[in-house]
Short mmCIF file of N, CA, C and O in Angstrom, two decimals:
data_model
loop_
_atom_site.label_atom_id
_atom_site.label_comp_id
_atom_site.label_asym_id
_atom_site.label_seq_id
_atom_site.Cartn_x
_atom_site.Cartn_y
_atom_site.Cartn_z
N UNK A 229 -53.33 -48.19 -28.28
CA UNK A 229 -53.18 -48.91 -27.11
C UNK A 229 -52.03 -48.53 -26.20
O UNK A 229 -51.39 -47.50 -26.39
N UNK A 230 -51.71 -49.32 -25.34
CA UNK A 230 -50.75 -49.16 -24.36
C UNK A 230 -49.21 -49.10 -24.98
O UNK A 230 -48.53 -48.44 -24.53
N UNK A 231 -49.14 -49.83 -26.12
CA UNK A 231 -47.84 -49.86 -26.79
C UNK A 231 -47.54 -48.49 -27.43
O UNK A 231 -46.28 -48.05 -27.30
N UNK A 232 -48.41 -47.86 -27.91
CA UNK A 232 -48.25 -46.58 -28.55
C UNK A 232 -48.19 -45.40 -27.59
O UNK A 232 -47.85 -44.18 -28.03
N UNK A 233 -48.63 -45.49 -26.38
CA UNK A 233 -48.85 -44.42 -25.47
C UNK A 233 -47.57 -43.69 -25.22
O UNK A 233 -47.64 -42.38 -25.40
N UNK A 234 -46.39 -44.19 -24.95
CA UNK A 234 -45.12 -43.41 -24.85
C UNK A 234 -44.82 -42.54 -26.00
O UNK A 234 -44.43 -41.47 -25.83
N UNK A 235 -45.03 -43.25 -27.21
CA UNK A 235 -44.84 -42.38 -28.48
C UNK A 235 -45.72 -41.23 -28.62
O UNK A 235 -45.18 -40.12 -29.05
N UNK A 236 -46.83 -41.40 -28.27
CA UNK A 236 -47.88 -40.28 -28.49
C UNK A 236 -47.57 -39.22 -27.49
O UNK A 236 -47.65 -38.03 -27.74
N UNK A 237 -47.19 -39.58 -26.26
CA UNK A 237 -46.81 -38.56 -25.25
C UNK A 237 -45.47 -37.92 -25.56
O UNK A 237 -45.28 -36.71 -25.27
N UNK A 238 -44.58 -38.50 -26.21
CA UNK A 238 -43.40 -37.88 -26.65
C UNK A 238 -43.37 -37.10 -27.96
O UNK A 238 -42.54 -36.32 -28.22
N UNK A 239 -44.54 -37.26 -28.67
CA UNK A 239 -44.58 -36.63 -30.02
C UNK A 239 -44.29 -35.10 -30.04
O UNK A 239 -43.70 -34.53 -30.93
N UNK A 240 -44.87 -34.39 -28.97
CA UNK A 240 -44.73 -32.92 -29.01
C UNK A 240 -43.19 -32.49 -28.78
O UNK A 240 -42.91 -31.26 -28.93
N UNK A 241 -42.33 -33.47 -28.55
CA UNK A 241 -40.91 -33.13 -28.40
C UNK A 241 -40.28 -32.63 -29.67
O UNK A 241 -39.14 -32.05 -29.62
N UNK A 242 -40.83 -33.04 -30.74
CA UNK A 242 -40.15 -32.79 -31.96
C UNK A 242 -40.96 -31.75 -32.85
O UNK A 242 -42.10 -31.73 -32.86
N UNK A 243 -40.21 -30.95 -33.57
CA UNK A 243 -40.95 -29.88 -34.44
C UNK A 243 -41.86 -30.48 -35.48
O UNK A 243 -42.76 -29.86 -35.82
N UNK A 244 -41.50 -31.72 -35.96
CA UNK A 244 -42.40 -32.34 -36.86
C UNK A 244 -43.88 -32.48 -36.38
O UNK A 244 -44.82 -32.67 -37.24
N UNK A 245 -44.03 -32.43 -35.18
CA UNK A 245 -45.47 -32.46 -34.55
C UNK A 245 -46.21 -31.24 -34.86
O UNK A 245 -47.43 -31.19 -34.72
N UNK A 246 -45.56 -30.19 -35.13
CA UNK A 246 -46.16 -28.97 -35.44
C UNK A 246 -45.83 -28.35 -36.86
O UNK A 246 -45.22 -27.18 -36.87
N UNK A 247 -46.18 -28.89 -37.81
CA UNK A 247 -45.79 -28.56 -39.12
C UNK A 247 -46.21 -27.21 -39.56
O UNK A 247 -45.73 -26.60 -40.48
N UNK A 248 -47.32 -26.63 -39.03
CA UNK A 248 -47.86 -25.43 -39.49
C UNK A 248 -47.01 -24.18 -39.17
O UNK A 248 -47.13 -23.15 -39.74
N UNK A 249 -46.29 -24.32 -38.01
CA UNK A 249 -45.49 -23.18 -37.51
C UNK A 249 -44.13 -23.43 -37.21
O UNK A 249 -43.28 -22.58 -36.88
N UNK A 250 -43.64 -24.66 -37.20
CA UNK A 250 -42.25 -25.05 -36.97
C UNK A 250 -41.64 -25.74 -38.23
O UNK A 250 -42.41 -26.54 -38.88
N UNK A 251 -40.39 -25.44 -38.54
CA UNK A 251 -39.75 -26.12 -39.62
C UNK A 251 -39.32 -27.60 -39.20
O UNK A 251 -38.87 -27.76 -38.02
N UNK A 252 -39.22 -28.58 -40.08
CA UNK A 252 -38.76 -29.84 -39.73
C UNK A 252 -37.28 -29.61 -39.11
O UNK A 252 -36.48 -28.88 -39.65
N UNK A 253 -36.98 -30.54 -38.17
CA UNK A 253 -35.61 -30.51 -37.53
C UNK A 253 -35.31 -29.29 -36.85
O UNK A 253 -34.16 -28.97 -36.43
N UNK A 254 -36.24 -28.30 -36.64
CA UNK A 254 -35.99 -27.12 -35.92
C UNK A 254 -35.82 -27.45 -34.34
O UNK A 254 -36.54 -28.24 -33.92
N UNK A 255 -34.83 -26.78 -33.78
CA UNK A 255 -34.66 -27.09 -32.29
C UNK A 255 -35.83 -26.25 -31.60
O UNK A 255 -36.17 -25.13 -32.00
N UNK A 256 -36.34 -26.87 -30.66
CA UNK A 256 -37.43 -26.16 -29.81
C UNK A 256 -37.36 -26.43 -28.39
O UNK A 256 -36.87 -27.52 -27.97
N UNK A 257 -37.76 -25.50 -27.43
CA UNK A 257 -37.83 -25.72 -26.00
C UNK A 257 -39.33 -26.01 -25.71
O UNK A 257 -40.18 -25.26 -26.05
N UNK A 258 -39.52 -27.11 -25.02
CA UNK A 258 -40.86 -27.56 -24.76
C UNK A 258 -41.23 -27.44 -23.36
O UNK A 258 -40.62 -27.94 -22.39
N UNK A 259 -42.20 -26.53 -23.01
CA UNK A 259 -42.66 -26.41 -21.66
C UNK A 259 -43.64 -27.57 -21.32
O UNK A 259 -44.52 -27.90 -22.11
N UNK A 260 -43.39 -28.31 -20.15
CA UNK A 260 -44.21 -29.33 -19.78
C UNK A 260 -44.27 -29.50 -18.38
O UNK A 260 -43.22 -29.16 -17.66
N UNK A 261 -45.30 -30.10 -17.88
CA UNK A 261 -45.32 -30.44 -16.44
C UNK A 261 -44.43 -31.63 -16.05
O UNK A 261 -44.13 -32.32 -17.00
N UNK A 262 -44.09 -31.71 -14.86
CA UNK A 262 -43.06 -32.80 -14.43
C UNK A 262 -43.63 -34.14 -14.68
O UNK A 262 -42.81 -35.11 -14.85
N UNK A 263 -44.93 -34.39 -14.80
CA UNK A 263 -45.42 -35.86 -15.12
C UNK A 263 -45.06 -36.20 -16.46
O UNK A 263 -45.00 -37.48 -16.82
N UNK A 264 -44.63 -35.30 -17.32
CA UNK A 264 -44.24 -35.65 -18.79
C UNK A 264 -42.78 -35.95 -18.89
O UNK A 264 -42.32 -36.43 -19.87
N UNK A 265 -41.97 -35.77 -17.80
CA UNK A 265 -40.52 -36.04 -17.79
C UNK A 265 -40.12 -37.31 -18.32
O UNK A 265 -39.16 -37.41 -19.13
N UNK A 266 -40.76 -38.41 -18.02
CA UNK A 266 -40.26 -39.74 -18.55
C UNK A 266 -40.37 -39.90 -20.04
O UNK A 266 -39.51 -40.50 -20.71
N UNK A 267 -41.41 -39.21 -20.57
CA UNK A 267 -41.64 -39.25 -21.94
C UNK A 267 -40.58 -38.43 -22.80
O UNK A 267 -40.04 -38.78 -23.82
N UNK A 268 -40.31 -37.30 -22.21
CA UNK A 268 -39.23 -36.47 -22.88
C UNK A 268 -37.83 -37.07 -22.65
O UNK A 268 -37.08 -36.85 -23.71
N UNK A 269 -37.63 -37.76 -21.74
CA UNK A 269 -36.22 -38.43 -21.51
C UNK A 269 -36.19 -39.58 -22.51
O UNK A 269 -35.18 -39.64 -23.19
N UNK A 270 -37.33 -40.19 -22.74
CA UNK A 270 -37.22 -41.32 -23.72
C UNK A 270 -37.08 -40.61 -25.20
O UNK A 270 -36.28 -41.17 -25.96
N UNK A 271 -37.70 -39.48 -25.43
CA UNK A 271 -37.59 -38.77 -26.74
C UNK A 271 -36.03 -38.41 -26.90
O UNK A 271 -35.45 -38.47 -28.06
N UNK A 272 -35.39 -37.89 -25.80
CA UNK A 272 -34.02 -37.51 -25.96
C UNK A 272 -33.22 -38.69 -26.34
O UNK A 272 -32.15 -38.63 -26.98
N UNK A 273 -33.55 -39.91 -25.70
CA UNK A 273 -32.76 -41.09 -25.97
C UNK A 273 -32.87 -41.49 -27.33
O UNK A 273 -31.97 -42.16 -27.89
N UNK A 274 -33.97 -41.40 -28.02
CA UNK A 274 -34.26 -41.88 -29.37
C UNK A 274 -34.02 -40.97 -30.45
O UNK A 274 -34.03 -41.27 -31.69
N UNK A 275 -33.78 -39.60 -30.11
CA UNK A 275 -33.75 -38.55 -31.17
C UNK A 275 -32.61 -38.90 -32.08
O UNK A 275 -32.81 -38.71 -33.27
N UNK A 276 -31.49 -39.34 -31.55
CA UNK A 276 -30.35 -39.69 -32.59
C UNK A 276 -30.71 -40.74 -33.59
O UNK A 276 -30.34 -40.72 -34.79
N UNK A 277 -31.50 -41.69 -33.18
CA UNK A 277 -31.92 -42.75 -34.09
C UNK A 277 -32.85 -42.25 -35.21
O UNK A 277 -32.91 -42.79 -36.19
N UNK A 278 -33.59 -41.23 -34.81
CA UNK A 278 -34.57 -40.62 -35.72
C UNK A 278 -33.80 -39.64 -36.61
O UNK A 278 -34.48 -39.07 -37.49
N UNK A 279 -32.57 -39.26 -36.24
CA UNK A 279 -31.84 -38.16 -36.91
C UNK A 279 -32.53 -36.82 -36.85
O UNK A 279 -32.50 -36.02 -37.64
N UNK A 280 -33.13 -36.62 -35.57
CA UNK A 280 -33.61 -35.34 -35.19
C UNK A 280 -32.81 -34.72 -34.08
O UNK A 280 -32.26 -35.55 -33.25
N UNK A 281 -32.78 -33.48 -33.87
CA UNK A 281 -32.03 -32.90 -32.73
C UNK A 281 -32.73 -33.28 -31.40
O UNK A 281 -33.98 -33.44 -31.39
N UNK A 282 -31.95 -33.43 -30.36
CA UNK A 282 -32.58 -33.66 -29.05
C UNK A 282 -33.42 -32.55 -28.57
O UNK A 282 -32.93 -31.26 -28.64
N UNK A 283 -34.61 -32.75 -28.03
CA UNK A 283 -35.46 -31.79 -27.47
C UNK A 283 -34.94 -31.25 -26.24
O UNK A 283 -34.41 -32.01 -25.48
N UNK A 284 -35.25 -30.01 -25.80
CA UNK A 284 -34.98 -29.48 -24.51
C UNK A 284 -36.23 -29.31 -23.75
O UNK A 284 -37.21 -28.90 -24.27
N UNK A 285 -36.29 -29.71 -22.57
CA UNK A 285 -37.56 -29.69 -21.66
C UNK A 285 -37.33 -28.66 -20.64
O UNK A 285 -36.20 -28.48 -20.07
N UNK A 286 -38.33 -27.84 -20.42
CA UNK A 286 -38.43 -26.86 -19.35
C UNK A 286 -39.70 -27.32 -18.41
O UNK A 286 -40.68 -27.30 -18.89
N UNK A 287 -39.33 -27.78 -17.12
CA UNK A 287 -40.44 -28.14 -16.42
C UNK A 287 -41.21 -27.00 -15.90
O UNK A 287 -40.78 -25.91 -15.68
N UNK A 288 -42.59 -27.24 -15.79
CA UNK A 288 -43.44 -26.10 -15.34
C UNK A 288 -44.43 -26.68 -14.27
O UNK A 288 -44.61 -27.87 -14.26
N UNK A 289 -45.03 -25.88 -13.50
CA UNK A 289 -45.97 -26.31 -12.59
C UNK A 289 -47.31 -26.70 -13.30
O UNK A 289 -47.48 -26.28 -14.32
N UNK A 290 -47.98 -27.52 -12.71
CA UNK A 290 -49.26 -27.92 -13.23
C UNK A 290 -50.12 -26.60 -13.21
O UNK A 290 -50.18 -25.90 -12.30
N UNK A 291 -50.96 -26.61 -14.27
CA UNK A 291 -52.09 -25.52 -14.40
C UNK A 291 -53.21 -26.12 -13.66
O UNK A 291 -53.72 -27.17 -13.92
N UNK A 292 -53.77 -25.31 -12.67
CA UNK A 292 -54.79 -25.88 -11.87
C UNK A 292 -56.08 -25.98 -12.70
O UNK A 292 -56.34 -25.30 -13.63
N UNK A 293 -56.96 -26.90 -12.32
CA UNK A 293 -58.18 -27.18 -12.94
C UNK A 293 -59.09 -26.01 -12.73
O UNK A 293 -58.95 -25.15 -11.76
N UNK A 294 -60.10 -25.80 -13.58
CA UNK A 294 -60.97 -24.66 -13.49
C UNK A 294 -61.87 -24.59 -12.28
O UNK A 294 -62.44 -23.63 -11.86
N UNK A 295 -62.07 -25.82 -11.73
CA UNK A 295 -62.97 -25.90 -10.48
C UNK A 295 -62.09 -25.96 -9.25
O UNK A 295 -62.65 -26.32 -8.25
N UNK A 296 -60.86 -25.48 -9.23
CA UNK A 296 -60.11 -25.50 -7.95
C UNK A 296 -58.73 -25.98 -8.08
O UNK A 296 -58.39 -26.59 -9.13
N UNK A 297 -57.98 -25.57 -7.09
CA UNK A 297 -56.39 -25.94 -7.30
C UNK A 297 -56.15 -27.25 -6.71
O UNK A 297 -54.94 -27.58 -6.60
N UNK A 298 -57.05 -28.12 -6.35
CA UNK A 298 -56.75 -29.39 -5.77
C UNK A 298 -56.53 -30.41 -6.92
O UNK A 298 -56.06 -31.48 -6.58
N UNK A 299 -56.62 -30.05 -8.19
CA UNK A 299 -56.29 -31.08 -9.19
C UNK A 299 -55.79 -30.25 -10.40
O UNK A 299 -55.70 -29.00 -10.34
N UNK A 300 -55.26 -30.92 -11.43
CA UNK A 300 -54.78 -30.32 -12.65
C UNK A 300 -55.72 -30.28 -13.77
O UNK A 300 -56.63 -31.01 -13.67
N UNK A 301 -55.56 -29.40 -14.81
CA UNK A 301 -56.40 -29.44 -15.98
C UNK A 301 -56.20 -30.81 -16.72
O UNK A 301 -55.23 -31.39 -16.78
N UNK A 302 -57.32 -31.16 -17.28
CA UNK A 302 -57.36 -32.42 -18.04
C UNK A 302 -58.09 -32.33 -19.40
O UNK A 302 -59.25 -31.91 -19.24
N UNK A 303 -57.66 -32.68 -20.43
CA UNK A 303 -58.40 -32.52 -21.67
C UNK A 303 -59.44 -33.66 -21.72
O UNK A 303 -60.29 -33.57 -22.57
N UNK A 304 -59.30 -34.69 -20.89
CA UNK A 304 -60.34 -35.67 -20.86
C UNK A 304 -61.58 -35.45 -20.08
O UNK A 304 -62.52 -36.19 -20.14
N UNK A 305 -61.49 -34.29 -19.33
CA UNK A 305 -62.73 -33.95 -18.51
C UNK A 305 -63.13 -32.54 -19.05
O UNK A 305 -62.34 -31.59 -18.73
N UNK A 306 -64.24 -32.46 -19.74
CA UNK A 306 -64.63 -31.19 -20.27
C UNK A 306 -64.70 -29.98 -19.36
O UNK A 306 -64.30 -28.91 -19.63
N UNK A 307 -65.07 -30.29 -18.12
CA UNK A 307 -65.29 -29.26 -17.08
C UNK A 307 -64.00 -28.63 -16.50
O UNK A 307 -63.90 -27.57 -15.78
N UNK A 308 -62.79 -29.37 -16.71
CA UNK A 308 -61.53 -28.87 -16.26
C UNK A 308 -60.68 -28.31 -17.40
O UNK A 308 -59.55 -28.12 -17.08
N UNK A 309 -61.16 -28.04 -18.50
CA UNK A 309 -60.38 -27.67 -19.73
C UNK A 309 -60.90 -26.46 -20.42
O UNK A 309 -62.10 -26.13 -20.38
N UNK A 310 -60.05 -25.76 -21.11
CA UNK A 310 -60.43 -24.64 -22.01
C UNK A 310 -60.01 -25.06 -23.39
O UNK A 310 -58.75 -25.37 -23.68
N UNK A 311 -61.02 -25.11 -24.37
CA UNK A 311 -60.59 -25.59 -25.73
C UNK A 311 -60.66 -24.37 -26.67
O UNK A 311 -61.39 -23.40 -26.39
N UNK A 312 -59.91 -24.40 -27.61
CA UNK A 312 -59.88 -23.32 -28.69
C UNK A 312 -61.17 -23.07 -29.32
O UNK A 312 -61.46 -21.97 -29.80
N UNK A 313 -62.03 -24.10 -29.33
CA UNK A 313 -63.30 -23.95 -30.02
C UNK A 313 -64.41 -23.54 -29.00
O UNK A 313 -65.53 -23.25 -29.47
N UNK A 314 -64.12 -23.34 -27.74
CA UNK A 314 -65.14 -22.81 -26.79
C UNK A 314 -65.44 -21.43 -27.07
O UNK A 314 -64.64 -20.61 -27.48
N UNK A 315 -66.73 -21.11 -26.86
CA UNK A 315 -67.33 -19.73 -27.03
C UNK A 315 -66.76 -18.94 -25.69
O UNK A 315 -66.38 -19.42 -24.67
N UNK A 316 -66.88 -17.59 -25.89
CA UNK A 316 -66.51 -16.73 -24.63
C UNK A 316 -67.48 -16.97 -23.48
O UNK A 316 -67.05 -16.95 -22.41
N UNK A 317 -68.67 -17.26 -23.78
CA UNK A 317 -69.67 -17.54 -22.78
C UNK A 317 -69.41 -18.79 -21.99
O UNK A 317 -69.65 -18.89 -20.79
N UNK A 318 -68.82 -19.78 -22.68
CA UNK A 318 -68.47 -21.04 -21.93
C UNK A 318 -67.21 -20.82 -21.11
O UNK A 318 -67.08 -21.28 -20.03
#
């Protein structure tokens, strides 16, 4: 729910979120759109309490949606996203 939302948004800040290719406590640079900035700031504030290194954020422009540049891509709308499981025809 709403209480867990900030933590879910901040999870990609830490290497532990990607155990298949990053080592625990590894420092990493996270590319993210400006709308994620509040969550990354929160992650930086709590990193020392978790005994993890502070993440570094690199702001990026929004990736435009597949149906035009007037909106951004969204994983919650199938027609505006590309999934790893999509076929080449899709």
